[in-house]
Short mmCIF file of C-alpha atoms in Angstrom, two decimals:
data_model
loop_
_atom_site.label_atom_id
_atom_site.label_comp_id
_atom_site.label_asym_id
_atom_site.label_seq_id
_atom_site.Cartn_x
_atom_site.Cartn_y
_atom_site.Cartn_z
CA MET A 24 15.23 15.91 -46.78
CA THR A 25 14.52 12.59 -45.08
CA ALA A 26 16.69 11.83 -42.05
CA ALA A 27 18.83 8.72 -42.25
CA PRO A 28 17.47 5.72 -40.32
CA ARG A 29 18.75 5.65 -36.78
CA SER A 30 20.14 2.52 -35.21
CA PRO A 31 18.12 1.32 -32.22
CA ARG A 32 19.53 2.69 -28.97
CA GLY A 33 19.72 1.15 -25.53
CA ALA A 34 16.65 3.24 -24.68
CA ASP A 35 14.76 1.62 -27.55
CA ALA A 36 15.73 -1.84 -26.31
CA LEU A 37 14.52 -0.86 -22.84
CA ALA A 38 11.16 0.26 -24.20
CA ALA A 39 10.80 -2.92 -26.25
CA THR A 40 11.61 -5.00 -23.17
CA LEU A 41 8.93 -3.21 -21.14
CA ILE A 42 6.40 -3.91 -23.86
CA ALA A 43 7.44 -7.58 -23.95
CA ALA A 44 6.90 -7.72 -20.17
CA GLY A 45 3.36 -6.39 -20.56
CA VAL A 46 4.18 -2.91 -19.23
CA ARG A 47 2.16 -0.34 -21.14
CA ARG A 48 2.20 2.48 -18.58
CA VAL A 49 5.11 4.09 -16.74
CA PHE A 50 4.90 6.66 -13.94
CA THR A 51 7.58 9.26 -14.38
CA LEU A 52 9.01 12.75 -14.01
CA SER A 53 11.29 14.06 -16.74
CA GLY A 54 14.97 14.88 -16.33
CA ASN A 55 18.18 15.10 -18.31
CA HIS A 56 19.36 11.54 -17.84
CA ILE A 57 16.18 9.84 -19.04
CA MET A 58 15.22 11.87 -22.10
CA PRO A 59 16.26 9.01 -24.42
CA VAL A 60 13.74 6.77 -22.63
CA PHE A 61 10.99 9.36 -23.11
CA ASP A 62 11.78 9.44 -26.80
CA ALA A 63 11.82 5.65 -27.03
CA ALA A 64 8.58 5.32 -25.06
CA LEU A 65 6.84 7.58 -27.55
CA GLY A 66 7.87 5.30 -30.38
CA ALA A 67 6.82 2.21 -28.46
CA SER A 68 3.41 3.62 -27.49
CA ILE A 69 4.15 3.41 -23.78
CA ASP A 70 1.85 5.70 -21.82
CA LEU A 71 3.90 8.10 -19.68
CA ILE A 72 2.03 9.42 -16.66
CA HIS A 73 4.05 12.54 -16.00
CA VAL A 74 3.90 13.57 -12.33
CA ARG A 75 5.06 16.53 -10.23
CA HIS A 76 7.37 14.77 -7.74
CA GLU A 77 9.48 11.66 -8.12
CA ALA A 78 8.17 10.04 -4.93
CA ALA A 79 4.67 10.34 -6.36
CA ALA A 80 5.77 8.31 -9.39
CA VAL A 81 6.86 5.46 -7.12
CA HIS A 82 3.67 5.68 -5.04
CA MET A 83 1.60 5.47 -8.23
CA ALA A 84 3.57 2.45 -9.42
CA ASP A 85 3.00 0.89 -6.00
CA ALA A 86 -0.78 1.40 -6.07
CA TRP A 87 -0.94 0.20 -9.69
CA ALA A 88 0.85 -3.01 -8.73
CA ARG A 89 -1.42 -3.65 -5.74
CA LEU A 90 -4.61 -3.07 -7.74
CA THR A 91 -3.69 -4.88 -10.95
CA GLY A 92 -1.23 -7.56 -9.83
CA GLU A 93 1.17 -6.33 -12.51
CA VAL A 94 4.62 -4.91 -11.92
CA GLY A 95 4.44 -1.15 -11.41
CA VAL A 96 7.22 0.79 -13.13
CA ALA A 97 8.48 4.23 -12.11
CA LEU A 98 11.05 6.17 -14.12
CA VAL A 99 12.98 9.12 -12.68
CA THR A 100 16.11 11.05 -13.48
CA GLY A 101 19.40 10.57 -11.70
CA GLY A 102 20.95 12.25 -8.68
CA PRO A 103 18.39 14.35 -6.80
CA GLY A 104 15.54 12.86 -8.83
CA HIS A 105 16.57 9.41 -7.67
CA ALA A 106 16.96 10.64 -4.10
CA ASN A 107 13.45 12.09 -4.16
CA ALA A 108 12.03 8.76 -5.33
CA VAL A 109 13.83 6.49 -2.89
CA SER A 110 11.76 7.29 0.22
CA ALA A 111 8.63 5.88 -1.46
CA LEU A 112 10.31 2.51 -1.91
CA TYR A 113 9.88 1.75 1.78
CA THR A 114 6.10 2.02 1.54
CA ALA A 115 6.11 -0.37 -1.42
CA ALA A 116 8.47 -2.77 0.33
CA MET A 117 6.35 -3.01 3.47
CA ALA A 118 3.23 -3.45 1.33
CA GLU A 119 4.95 -6.30 -0.55
CA SER A 120 4.25 -4.52 -3.81
CA PRO A 121 6.16 -5.50 -6.98
CA VAL A 122 7.64 -2.19 -8.17
CA VAL A 123 10.59 -1.50 -10.44
CA LEU A 124 12.24 1.90 -10.07
CA LEU A 125 14.31 2.89 -13.11
CA SER A 126 16.61 5.82 -12.43
CA GLY A 127 18.75 7.75 -14.88
CA HIS A 128 22.43 7.84 -13.97
CA ALA A 129 25.64 9.63 -14.83
CA PRO A 130 27.60 7.89 -17.60
CA ASN A 131 29.60 4.83 -16.60
CA GLY A 132 32.54 6.34 -18.49
CA GLN A 133 32.55 9.34 -16.13
CA ARG A 134 32.10 7.45 -12.88
CA GLY A 135 34.25 8.83 -10.10
CA MET A 136 35.15 11.94 -12.13
CA GLY A 137 32.52 14.26 -10.67
CA ALA A 138 29.94 13.84 -13.43
CA PHE A 139 26.71 15.85 -13.43
CA GLN A 140 24.49 14.59 -10.57
CA GLU A 141 26.78 11.65 -9.96
CA MET A 142 25.64 9.64 -6.94
CA ARG A 143 26.06 6.10 -5.60
CA GLN A 144 22.44 5.48 -6.46
CA ALA A 145 22.36 1.72 -6.09
CA ASP A 146 23.86 2.03 -2.59
CA VAL A 147 21.26 4.65 -1.63
CA ALA A 148 18.34 2.45 -2.70
CA ALA A 149 19.70 -0.93 -1.59
CA PRO A 150 18.40 -0.94 2.02
CA LEU A 151 14.86 -0.34 0.78
CA CYS A 152 14.78 -2.88 -2.06
CA LYS A 153 14.97 -6.57 -2.73
CA ALA A 154 17.79 -5.76 -5.16
CA SER A 155 19.51 -2.64 -6.41
CA GLY A 156 22.03 -2.28 -9.21
CA THR A 157 23.43 -0.29 -12.12
CA VAL A 158 23.51 -1.48 -15.73
CA ALA A 159 27.16 -1.89 -16.70
CA SER A 160 26.87 -1.79 -20.49
CA PRO A 161 24.32 -1.61 -23.32
CA ALA A 162 24.74 -5.37 -23.78
CA ASP A 163 23.50 -5.96 -20.22
CA LEU A 164 20.46 -3.68 -20.33
CA VAL A 165 17.79 -6.07 -21.58
CA GLY A 166 18.83 -8.93 -19.32
CA ASP A 167 19.16 -6.69 -16.27
CA LEU A 168 15.67 -5.27 -16.78
CA ALA A 169 14.12 -8.71 -17.22
CA LYS A 170 15.85 -9.86 -14.03
CA ALA A 171 14.59 -6.79 -12.15
CA ILE A 172 11.00 -7.59 -13.13
CA ARG A 173 11.39 -11.26 -12.15
CA THR A 174 12.92 -10.32 -8.81
CA ALA A 175 10.16 -7.84 -8.00
CA ARG A 176 7.59 -10.60 -8.48
CA ALA A 177 9.47 -13.46 -6.85
CA ALA A 178 8.91 -14.97 -3.37
CA ARG A 179 7.72 -12.07 -1.18
CA PRO A 180 7.11 -9.38 -3.82
CA GLY A 181 8.73 -6.00 -3.39
CA PRO A 182 10.55 -3.14 -5.08
CA VAL A 183 13.72 -3.43 -7.17
CA HIS A 184 15.88 -0.55 -8.34
CA LEU A 185 17.92 -0.35 -11.55
CA SER A 186 20.07 2.64 -12.53
CA LEU A 187 20.43 3.46 -16.23
CA PRO A 188 23.65 5.30 -17.12
CA GLN A 189 23.44 7.67 -20.07
CA ASP A 190 26.11 5.76 -21.98
CA VAL A 191 23.87 2.68 -21.72
CA LEU A 192 20.78 4.46 -23.06
CA ASP A 193 22.23 6.61 -25.85
CA PRO A 194 24.49 4.27 -27.85
CA PRO A 195 23.14 1.72 -30.32
CA ALA A 196 21.77 -1.36 -28.59
CA ALA A 197 23.63 -4.61 -28.58
CA SER A 198 22.27 -7.41 -30.73
CA ALA A 199 20.69 -9.22 -27.76
CA SER A 200 17.10 -10.15 -28.54
CA VAL A 201 14.17 -8.89 -26.51
CA PRO A 202 13.22 -11.44 -23.84
CA GLY A 203 10.22 -13.66 -24.28
CA THR A 204 7.36 -13.95 -21.83
CA LYS A 205 9.05 -16.72 -19.84
CA ASP A 206 12.01 -14.46 -19.07
CA PHE A 207 9.81 -12.25 -16.89
CA VAL A 208 8.21 -15.09 -14.95
CA ALA A 209 9.41 -15.42 -11.37
CA PRO A 210 10.37 -18.85 -10.04
CA VAL A 211 7.73 -20.37 -7.76
CA GLN A 212 8.33 -21.92 -4.36
CA SER A 213 5.55 -24.48 -3.98
CA LEU A 214 4.29 -26.15 -0.81
CA ASP A 215 4.40 -29.94 -0.98
CA ALA A 216 1.65 -32.11 0.47
CA ALA A 217 3.63 -33.37 3.49
CA PRO A 218 4.56 -29.95 4.93
CA ALA A 219 1.03 -28.71 4.17
CA GLU A 220 -0.34 -31.56 6.28
CA ALA A 221 2.14 -30.75 9.06
CA LEU A 222 1.02 -27.12 9.16
CA LEU A 223 -2.64 -28.10 9.26
CA ALA A 224 -1.97 -30.68 11.96
CA VAL A 225 -0.92 -27.91 14.35
CA LEU A 226 -4.23 -26.14 13.73
CA ARG A 227 -6.36 -29.28 13.90
CA ALA A 228 -4.97 -30.07 17.34
CA ALA A 229 -6.21 -26.72 18.65
CA LYS A 230 -9.61 -25.59 19.87
CA ARG A 231 -9.32 -21.98 18.72
CA PRO A 232 -6.97 -21.88 15.71
CA LEU A 233 -6.32 -18.85 13.52
CA ILE A 234 -4.57 -18.23 10.20
CA ILE A 235 -3.02 -14.78 9.92
CA SER A 236 -1.74 -13.48 6.59
CA GLY A 237 0.00 -10.29 5.53
CA PRO A 238 -0.62 -7.83 2.68
CA ALA A 239 -0.92 -10.62 0.09
CA ALA A 240 -4.30 -11.52 1.61
CA CYS A 241 -5.59 -7.94 1.48
CA THR A 242 -5.83 -7.36 -2.26
CA ALA A 243 -9.08 -8.21 -4.03
CA THR A 244 -7.53 -11.40 -5.42
CA GLY A 245 -5.87 -12.21 -2.12
CA ARG A 246 -9.13 -11.88 -0.18
CA THR A 247 -10.79 -14.32 -2.57
CA ARG A 248 -8.02 -16.86 -2.01
CA ALA A 249 -8.13 -16.32 1.75
CA ALA A 250 -11.88 -16.92 1.75
CA GLN A 251 -11.36 -20.19 -0.13
CA LEU A 252 -8.87 -21.30 2.50
CA GLU A 253 -11.22 -20.39 5.33
CA HIS A 254 -14.04 -22.31 3.66
CA ALA A 255 -11.86 -25.39 3.08
CA THR A 256 -10.44 -25.53 6.59
CA GLY A 257 -13.22 -24.03 8.66
CA ILE A 258 -10.49 -21.93 10.32
CA PRO A 259 -10.75 -18.13 10.27
CA VAL A 260 -8.23 -16.40 7.99
CA VAL A 261 -7.43 -12.78 8.77
CA GLY A 262 -5.34 -10.52 6.54
CA THR A 263 -3.32 -7.70 8.06
CA GLU A 264 -1.68 -4.69 6.40
CA SER A 265 -1.77 -1.95 9.04
CA PRO A 266 0.99 -0.63 11.30
CA ARG A 267 -1.65 -0.61 14.04
CA GLY A 268 -1.49 -4.40 13.87
CA VAL A 269 -3.69 -6.11 16.42
CA ALA A 270 -5.30 -2.72 17.15
CA ASP A 271 -6.15 -2.06 13.48
CA PRO A 272 -9.59 -0.37 13.49
CA ALA A 273 -10.37 -2.08 10.17
CA LEU A 274 -10.30 -5.37 12.10
CA GLY A 275 -12.83 -4.23 14.70
CA ALA A 276 -12.44 -6.13 17.97
CA PHE A 277 -10.05 -8.72 16.51
CA ALA A 278 -7.56 -8.20 19.36
CA GLU A 279 -10.07 -9.78 21.74
CA VAL A 280 -10.25 -13.07 19.85
CA LEU A 281 -6.57 -13.10 18.95
CA SER A 282 -5.72 -13.29 22.65
CA GLN A 283 -7.97 -16.37 22.92
CA ALA A 284 -6.31 -18.30 20.06
CA ASP A 285 -4.37 -21.42 21.07
CA ALA A 286 -2.70 -22.03 17.69
CA VAL A 287 -1.79 -19.58 14.91
CA LEU A 288 -0.53 -20.26 11.40
CA LEU A 289 1.51 -17.31 10.12
CA LEU A 290 0.89 -17.58 6.39
CA GLY A 291 3.15 -15.10 4.64
CA LYS A 292 2.93 -12.87 7.70
CA ARG A 293 5.99 -11.69 9.60
CA LEU A 294 5.92 -12.05 13.37
CA ASP A 295 6.82 -8.42 13.86
CA PHE A 296 5.78 -5.37 15.85
CA THR A 297 2.26 -5.49 14.38
CA LEU A 298 1.73 -8.83 16.15
CA ARG A 299 3.59 -7.74 19.29
CA PHE A 300 6.28 -10.32 18.42
CA GLY A 301 3.97 -13.12 19.52
CA LYS A 302 4.11 -12.09 23.16
CA ALA A 303 1.43 -11.83 25.84
CA PRO A 304 -0.99 -10.18 26.31
CA ALA A 305 -1.60 -9.90 22.55
CA PHE A 306 -1.26 -13.70 22.41
CA ASP A 307 -1.95 -16.26 25.08
CA ALA A 308 1.37 -17.25 26.62
CA ALA A 309 0.71 -20.90 25.70
CA CYS A 310 -0.33 -20.23 22.09
CA VAL A 311 1.61 -22.36 19.61
CA PHE A 312 2.64 -21.34 16.11
CA ALA A 313 3.12 -22.75 12.64
CA GLN A 314 4.61 -20.70 9.83
CA CYS A 315 4.78 -20.78 6.06
CA ASP A 316 6.81 -17.98 4.52
CA ALA A 317 8.64 -17.24 1.29
CA GLU A 318 11.78 -16.35 3.23
CA ALA A 319 13.58 -18.75 5.54
CA ALA A 320 14.97 -15.78 7.46
CA GLU A 321 11.45 -14.94 8.64
CA ILE A 322 11.04 -18.42 10.08
CA ASP A 323 14.35 -18.03 11.92
CA ARG A 324 13.14 -14.74 13.35
CA THR A 325 9.93 -16.33 14.55
CA ARG A 326 11.88 -19.13 16.21
CA ARG A 327 13.95 -16.54 18.07
CA ALA A 328 10.78 -14.84 19.27
CA VAL A 329 8.70 -17.84 20.38
CA GLY A 330 11.20 -20.68 20.68
CA ALA A 331 9.70 -24.15 21.02
CA ARG A 332 6.21 -22.79 20.51
CA LEU A 333 6.97 -22.84 16.75
CA ARG A 334 5.73 -26.38 16.03
CA ALA A 335 5.89 -26.60 12.22
CA HIS A 336 7.24 -24.50 9.37
CA ALA A 337 7.77 -24.49 5.62
CA VAL A 338 9.20 -22.22 2.94
CA ALA A 339 6.77 -21.44 0.11
CA ASP A 340 5.26 -18.51 -1.73
CA TRP A 341 1.93 -17.26 -0.45
CA ALA A 342 -0.39 -18.12 -3.36
CA PRO A 343 0.84 -21.69 -3.99
CA ALA A 344 0.88 -22.24 -0.22
CA VAL A 345 -2.79 -21.29 -0.01
CA ASP A 346 -3.59 -23.61 -2.91
CA ALA A 347 -1.72 -26.50 -1.27
CA LEU A 348 -3.47 -25.96 2.07
CA VAL A 349 -6.85 -25.84 0.36
CA ALA A 350 -6.07 -29.10 -1.44
CA ALA A 351 -4.91 -30.74 1.79
CA ALA A 352 -8.01 -29.58 3.67
CA THR A 353 -10.74 -30.16 1.08
CA GLY A 354 -13.31 -32.60 2.36
CA SER A 355 -11.85 -32.67 5.85
CA SER A 356 -12.88 -29.33 7.32
CA GLU A 357 -12.55 -29.70 11.06
CA GLY A 358 -12.84 -26.10 12.19
CA ASP A 359 -15.22 -25.13 14.96
CA ALA A 360 -18.06 -23.22 13.29
CA GLY A 361 -18.80 -21.35 16.51
CA TRP A 362 -15.21 -20.18 16.88
CA CYS A 363 -15.04 -19.12 13.24
CA ARG A 364 -18.29 -17.20 13.64
CA SER A 365 -17.06 -15.47 16.80
CA VAL A 366 -13.89 -14.31 15.01
CA ARG A 367 -15.89 -12.96 12.10
CA GLU A 368 -18.28 -11.15 14.45
CA ALA A 369 -15.36 -9.59 16.31
CA VAL A 370 -13.76 -8.34 13.08
CA ALA A 371 -17.08 -6.91 11.86
CA TYR A 372 -17.95 -5.22 15.15
CA ARG A 373 -18.33 -1.45 15.18
CA PRO A 374 -19.87 0.56 18.04
CA ALA A 375 -23.55 1.28 17.41
CA GLU A 376 -23.14 4.81 18.76
CA TRP A 377 -21.05 5.77 15.74
CA ARG A 378 -24.29 5.97 13.75
CA SER A 379 -25.54 8.83 15.91
CA ALA A 380 -22.20 10.46 16.72
CA THR A 381 -22.06 14.24 16.50
CA SER A 382 -19.32 16.78 17.03
CA LYS A 383 -19.17 18.82 20.19
CA HIS A 384 -17.87 21.82 18.25
CA PRO A 385 -19.93 24.06 15.92
CA GLY A 386 -18.73 23.99 12.34
CA ARG A 387 -17.03 20.63 12.89
CA VAL A 388 -18.05 17.09 11.95
CA HIS A 389 -17.38 13.92 13.93
CA PRO A 390 -15.16 11.60 11.82
CA ALA A 391 -17.85 8.90 11.78
CA GLN A 392 -20.39 11.48 10.62
CA ALA A 393 -18.03 12.52 7.85
CA LEU A 394 -17.31 9.02 6.58
CA LEU A 395 -20.23 6.64 7.10
CA PRO A 396 -22.48 8.37 4.51
CA LEU A 397 -19.82 7.83 1.85
CA GLN A 398 -20.23 4.06 1.98
CA ALA A 399 -23.18 4.56 -0.38
CA ILE A 400 -20.77 5.68 -3.11
CA LEU A 401 -18.43 2.74 -2.62
CA ASP A 402 -21.39 0.35 -2.75
CA GLU A 403 -22.35 1.51 -6.24
CA SER A 404 -19.74 -0.60 -8.04
CA PRO A 405 -18.28 -4.09 -7.60
CA ASP A 406 -14.90 -2.55 -8.45
CA SER A 407 -14.85 0.60 -6.30
CA VAL A 408 -11.62 1.72 -4.62
CA LEU A 409 -11.03 3.12 -1.15
CA VAL A 410 -7.73 4.92 -0.59
CA SER A 411 -6.89 5.66 3.02
CA ASP A 412 -3.89 7.74 4.03
CA GLY A 413 -2.88 9.64 7.12
CA GLY A 414 -2.88 9.27 10.86
CA GLU A 415 -6.08 9.37 12.90
CA ILE A 416 -8.51 10.22 10.09
CA GLY A 417 -7.07 7.37 8.03
CA GLN A 418 -7.85 4.96 10.84
CA TRP A 419 -11.41 6.26 11.08
CA ALA A 420 -11.75 5.76 7.31
CA GLN A 421 -10.54 2.16 7.49
CA ALA A 422 -12.95 1.47 10.35
CA CYS A 423 -15.98 3.15 8.78
CA LEU A 424 -15.62 2.31 5.08
CA SER A 425 -15.04 -0.79 2.98
CA ALA A 426 -14.62 -1.41 -0.72
CA PRO A 427 -13.81 -4.28 -3.09
CA ASN A 428 -10.40 -2.65 -3.62
CA ARG A 429 -8.46 -0.90 -0.90
CA VAL A 430 -5.07 0.87 -0.93
CA VAL A 431 -3.70 2.07 2.41
CA ASN A 432 -0.38 3.43 3.60
CA GLY A 433 0.37 -0.03 4.95
CA MET A 434 2.88 -1.56 7.34
CA ALA A 435 5.34 1.26 6.66
CA GLY A 436 3.17 3.67 8.63
CA SER A 437 4.19 6.33 6.11
CA ILE A 438 1.85 9.12 5.09
CA GLY A 439 1.51 11.35 2.05
CA ALA A 440 0.85 8.82 -0.71
CA GLY A 441 -2.93 9.22 -0.84
CA LEU A 442 -3.21 11.50 -3.87
CA PRO A 443 -0.74 9.48 -5.98
CA PHE A 444 -2.55 6.32 -4.90
CA ALA A 445 -5.86 7.81 -6.06
CA LEU A 446 -4.50 8.71 -9.50
CA ALA A 447 -3.17 5.20 -10.03
CA ALA A 448 -6.47 3.77 -8.80
CA ARG A 449 -8.37 5.76 -11.41
CA LEU A 450 -6.07 4.40 -14.12
CA ALA A 451 -6.40 0.84 -12.84
CA LYS A 452 -10.18 1.06 -12.37
CA PRO A 453 -11.31 3.58 -14.98
CA LYS A 454 -15.07 3.16 -14.47
CA ALA A 455 -15.36 2.59 -10.72
CA PRO A 456 -15.73 5.14 -7.91
CA VAL A 457 -12.39 6.12 -6.38
CA LEU A 458 -12.65 7.65 -2.92
CA ALA A 459 -9.54 8.83 -1.08
CA VAL A 460 -9.58 9.87 2.58
CA MET A 461 -6.63 11.89 3.88
CA GLY A 462 -5.67 14.16 6.72
CA ASP A 463 -4.85 17.82 6.21
CA GLY A 464 -1.22 17.16 7.10
CA THR A 465 -1.09 14.29 4.65
CA PHE A 466 -2.60 16.34 1.82
CA GLY A 467 0.34 18.71 2.05
CA PHE A 468 2.86 16.14 0.81
CA HIS A 469 1.71 15.92 -2.82
CA PRO A 470 -1.03 18.51 -3.50
CA ALA A 471 0.45 19.28 -6.93
CA GLU A 472 -0.60 15.83 -8.10
CA VAL A 473 -4.05 17.35 -8.51
CA ASP A 474 -2.42 19.07 -11.48
CA THR A 475 -1.26 15.67 -12.75
CA ALA A 476 -4.80 14.35 -12.41
CA VAL A 477 -6.23 17.32 -14.33
CA ARG A 478 -3.67 17.00 -17.13
CA HIS A 479 -4.30 13.27 -17.54
CA GLY A 480 -8.07 13.45 -17.06
CA LEU A 481 -8.20 11.32 -13.88
CA PRO A 482 -11.22 12.20 -11.75
CA PHE A 483 -11.61 10.99 -8.18
CA VAL A 484 -12.98 12.27 -4.88
CA CYS A 485 -10.55 13.15 -2.11
CA VAL A 486 -11.98 13.81 1.36
CA VAL A 487 -9.57 15.85 3.46
CA GLY A 488 -10.32 15.58 7.16
CA ASN A 489 -9.21 19.04 8.28
CA ASP A 490 -8.59 19.31 12.03
CA GLU A 491 -5.83 21.93 11.65
CA ARG A 492 -3.10 19.73 13.08
CA TRP A 493 -0.93 16.66 12.82
CA ASN A 494 -3.45 14.82 14.91
CA ALA A 495 -1.65 11.50 15.41
CA GLU A 496 1.34 13.27 16.98
CA TYR A 497 -0.95 15.65 18.85
CA GLN A 498 -2.68 12.67 20.44
CA ILE A 499 0.68 11.15 21.45
CA GLN A 500 1.76 14.40 23.08
CA LEU A 501 -1.57 14.76 24.83
CA ARG A 502 -1.46 11.21 26.16
CA ASP A 503 2.22 10.98 27.11
CA TYR A 504 3.16 14.52 28.12
CA GLY A 505 -0.09 16.34 28.94
CA PRO A 506 -1.99 19.28 27.44
CA GLU A 507 0.61 21.83 28.56
CA ARG A 508 3.28 20.09 26.42
CA LEU A 509 1.57 20.27 23.03
CA VAL A 510 4.02 21.67 20.50
CA GLY A 511 4.80 21.53 16.79
CA CYS A 512 1.54 19.93 15.67
CA GLU A 513 -0.52 22.96 14.71
CA LEU A 514 -1.66 23.67 11.16
CA LEU A 515 -3.79 26.41 9.62
CA PRO A 516 -7.46 26.04 8.57
CA THR A 517 -6.25 25.98 4.98
CA ARG A 518 -8.83 25.87 2.19
CA TYR A 519 -7.63 22.70 0.51
CA ASP A 520 -10.71 22.79 -1.65
CA GLN A 521 -9.45 26.03 -3.16
CA VAL A 522 -6.04 24.46 -3.74
CA ALA A 523 -7.78 21.87 -5.91
CA THR A 524 -9.73 24.55 -7.74
CA ALA A 525 -6.55 26.50 -8.45
CA PHE A 526 -5.08 23.42 -10.12
CA GLY A 527 -8.17 23.06 -12.30
CA GLY A 528 -10.06 20.55 -10.18
CA HIS A 529 -13.30 20.70 -8.22
CA GLY A 530 -13.38 21.77 -4.57
CA GLU A 531 -15.96 22.26 -1.82
CA LEU A 532 -15.83 23.20 1.85
CA VAL A 533 -17.96 21.01 4.15
CA THR A 534 -18.80 21.99 7.73
CA ARG A 535 -21.99 19.99 8.36
CA ALA A 536 -22.55 16.24 8.18
CA GLU A 537 -25.66 16.51 6.03
CA GLU A 538 -23.62 18.29 3.35
CA LEU A 539 -21.21 15.37 2.86
CA LEU A 540 -23.01 13.01 0.51
CA PRO A 541 -24.51 15.77 -1.71
CA ALA A 542 -21.07 17.36 -1.98
CA ALA A 543 -19.55 14.02 -2.94
CA ARG A 544 -22.24 13.54 -5.59
CA ARG A 545 -21.48 16.97 -7.05
CA ALA A 546 -17.79 16.16 -7.02
CA ILE A 547 -18.37 12.99 -9.02
CA ALA A 548 -20.68 14.82 -11.43
CA SER A 549 -17.98 17.44 -12.08
CA GLY A 550 -15.87 14.85 -13.86
CA LYS A 551 -12.77 16.43 -12.31
CA PRO A 552 -10.31 15.53 -9.59
CA ALA A 553 -12.19 16.79 -6.55
CA VAL A 554 -11.27 17.75 -3.00
CA LEU A 555 -13.86 17.98 -0.23
CA ASN A 556 -12.32 19.98 2.60
CA VAL A 557 -14.21 18.60 5.59
CA MET A 558 -13.76 20.41 8.89
CA VAL A 559 -13.59 17.53 11.37
CA GLU A 560 -13.27 17.25 15.11
CA GLY A 561 -9.72 16.15 15.88
CA LEU A 562 -10.40 12.89 17.68
CA ALA A 563 -7.99 10.06 18.35
CA ALA A 564 -8.21 6.98 16.14
CA PRO A 565 -10.86 4.54 17.35
CA ASN A 566 -9.74 1.83 19.75
CA ILE A 567 -12.54 -0.65 19.25
CA ARG A 568 -13.61 -2.80 22.17
CA ARG A 569 -16.87 -4.63 22.63
CA PRO A 570 -18.86 -4.09 25.81
CA THR A 571 -18.06 -6.62 28.52
CA GLY A 572 -20.08 -9.79 28.04
CA THR A 573 -20.40 -9.44 24.27
#
């Protein structure tokens, strides 16, 4: 007997709205509140990447957004599922990544009555999001979702949360039509010619000007735009996305030239702890500033930090601001070629002795020994991806390796997202090498996502730098309190390679530098998610300085 046709539910309207927004893939973990959405996604041919922990779903959506430029969507159940997911929002927020977290929710009709897994979810997520809310009725669902997507993309991109009560998803949908393409487009804050000229005037009056951008300049697309701006102005443009800030090993000896700059344009970059709040000695005490930011509040904060040294400012989104500055500068490049070259040389600088570095301990590998050979793999594709996660080993990876696409733990300074990042990278770049470098502590956050990778057929190579400790904290204790006060940082020499094998992946133990590249080649050839458990010497992150006189 044929079942009677079913009226479209709120969940079906939600799925249709995602499709209209160009969302074909959702990162999710199942749960009672969101089963109608799973059913609707199946009918709408939305690909559900079903993970093992809700935070991993958000991390995957984050990496997807950074690598594709699309909105990344995570879907989790309500109550504890939502709570598990929320912590990952901070990483996405600090990375300026457009993510939408959709959380199931107790029915609106039972609010305040002690419903199953009832929680003030919007309030929990609000401090970590650009916006956080709960759909009030089926009639509001489509419009609220479209607004969430627009908001995630607008101005400084970032995460948005929307809770989906069961009595919004289950009942028949209201008659509201599915939004058109324009309903998902974020409003643009452009930079007019006059303020663009004022910003450039501050730089043109200087001898050693710099343009510093934030995470927007660190994606593959962002780096291309930044390079165009540097070419048009003749002024070095440096993108930053590390909590190490001016001491970011990926930027080599940049701190040396930053302290010599006499004018800095903050282009979509907050004047925060990563830039030492604009103070000496990171900056020359007389250095002047200009700023263009999507948020007026950031300009106010800069003014509080540097006072009258802020000489010009404007509110505009990053990409149109770059375009306006390029247009204003074209044909009138006045930058000092020698200064620009010296900045580029400082950023590219790496100590020559890294090439011959060896570990002092048998059965251990110096971090540079472990990582430098892997550059050959990343060089094999114009679309390869480097994922870097963790404390000290993550900093070594960012200093030793480069790739056309890079996903790091970012300004948040959080750890644990590396495996989810790698899975999303494989989906975003299905034919390119994906290499993830993590610490042994970091690997422990989401090891079960190897199972997710096996189930979804997502091969990648994960290099675990195993020094049997939380090395970043160990180094802090050693430096600040002395060797007799080391506590709470020890880990076991766990066989993380065997963990991967147990989940159905490929794993190898590496104890000698010459084994690294062959092991990585075998890992790629396996066609499986692979973990290379590399026993490394637990060294502090590199603090790169050029020899005096360089």
